[in-house]
Structure formats: structure tokens, C-alpha cells
Amino acid sequence: MAGSEPVTSPDQHKPGHRKAGQIGAVLSALALLAMLCGNHEGRVEDIWLVGLAVLLLAVVVGDAVLRRNGLRS
């Protein structure tokens, strides 16, 4: 029994670069949106580019909200 010590998993002790990951995700989303200016004719490519950019930004915002509410460490 752990007693008064918090129970953590080994991967929680690994140093992480959360800010770098968030900045990378935002820059990747901007790069995807910049690819909209291209020589493609169909709209399928546009849907994929916008969809992936929105997904990346949703993950960043969701992570920030969860951390602010104390649900992620």
C-alpha cells in the first residue's frame, strides 16, 4: 500500500516537452492550411487539409483545457 504517497506510473516521471509539442502542432496546422493555396482542382484535398488542421488544433485546445481543470498533469 502506498500510504500517503501519490501513486504514479513510470511514464509520468519522464521529462516531457509539452510546450514544444503544442508549438509543433500549431505550426503543422498552419503549414497544412498554407497548402490550400495549390494547383489542385478537387475539393477532397481541401477537406483533408482543413480537417487535419482542425484536428491538430482541437488536440492542443483540449489538452490545455484538461490541464487547466486539473484532469491532466
Short mmCIF file of C-alpha atoms in Angstrom, two decimals:
data_model
loop_
_atom_site.label_atom_id
_atom_site.label_comp_id
_atom_site.label_asym_id
_atom_site.label_seq_id
_atom_site.Cartn_x
_atom_site.Cartn_y
_atom_site.Cartn_z
CA MET A 1 0.00 0.00 0.00
CA ALA A 2 1.36 3.41 -0.92
CA GLY A 3 0.14 5.19 2.19
CA SER A 4 0.26 8.94 1.77
CA GLU A 5 2.49 8.88 -1.32
CA PRO A 6 0.74 9.52 -4.64
CA VAL A 7 0.55 6.56 -6.98
CA THR A 8 2.15 7.35 -10.32
CA SER A 9 3.15 5.33 -13.35
CA PRO A 10 6.75 5.25 -14.60
CA ASP A 11 5.93 7.23 -17.74
CA GLN A 12 4.74 10.17 -15.62
CA HIS A 13 8.30 10.63 -14.39
CA LYS A 14 9.74 11.08 -17.88
CA PRO A 15 10.57 14.67 -18.73
CA GLY A 16 8.36 15.97 -21.47
CA HIS A 17 8.37 18.99 -23.69
CA ARG A 18 4.67 19.85 -23.68
CA LYS A 19 5.14 23.42 -24.94
CA ALA A 20 7.33 22.25 -27.81
CA GLY A 21 4.68 19.72 -28.80
CA GLN A 22 1.96 22.35 -28.72
CA ILE A 23 4.03 24.77 -30.79
CA GLY A 24 4.84 21.99 -33.25
CA ALA A 25 1.17 21.06 -33.60
CA VAL A 26 0.14 24.68 -34.22
CA LEU A 27 2.93 25.17 -36.78
CA SER A 28 1.93 21.93 -38.51
CA ALA A 29 -1.69 23.07 -38.65
CA LEU A 30 -0.60 26.38 -40.17
CA ALA A 31 1.52 24.51 -42.73
CA LEU A 32 -1.47 22.34 -43.65
CA LEU A 33 -3.64 25.42 -44.10
CA ALA A 34 -0.92 27.05 -46.23
CA MET A 35 -1.15 24.06 -48.57
CA LEU A 36 -4.67 25.14 -49.53
CA CYS A 37 -3.04 27.55 -51.98
CA GLY A 38 -2.06 24.98 -54.56
CA ASN A 39 -2.72 23.79 -58.05
CA HIS A 40 -5.19 21.03 -57.15
CA GLU A 41 -8.63 21.13 -58.72
CA GLY A 42 -10.73 18.92 -56.46
CA ARG A 43 -12.10 19.80 -53.05
CA VAL A 44 -11.22 16.46 -51.47
CA GLU A 45 -7.69 17.65 -50.78
CA ASP A 46 -9.01 20.83 -49.20
CA ILE A 47 -11.33 18.85 -46.92
CA TRP A 48 -8.47 16.64 -45.75
CA LEU A 49 -6.11 19.57 -45.16
CA VAL A 50 -8.67 21.58 -43.20
CA GLY A 51 -9.86 18.50 -41.30
CA LEU A 52 -6.36 17.53 -40.18
CA ALA A 53 -5.53 21.11 -39.21
CA VAL A 54 -8.72 21.36 -37.15
CA LEU A 55 -7.95 18.01 -35.51
CA LEU A 56 -4.45 19.17 -34.50
CA LEU A 57 -5.78 22.41 -33.07
CA ALA A 58 -8.57 20.57 -31.23
CA VAL A 59 -6.00 18.32 -29.56
CA VAL A 60 -3.94 21.33 -28.44
CA VAL A 61 -7.01 23.16 -27.09
CA GLY A 62 -8.35 20.00 -25.44
CA ASP A 63 -5.03 19.39 -23.73
CA ALA A 64 -4.91 22.97 -22.45
CA VAL A 65 -8.47 22.74 -21.10
CA LEU A 66 -7.83 19.42 -19.38
CA ARG A 67 -4.64 20.73 -17.79
CA ARG A 68 -6.35 23.91 -16.63
CA ASN A 69 -9.12 21.86 -14.99
CA GLY A 70 -6.57 19.61 -13.29
CA LEU A 71 -7.55 16.46 -15.18
CA ARG A 72 -4.07 16.01 -16.68
CA SER A 73 -0.71 16.53 -15.07
#
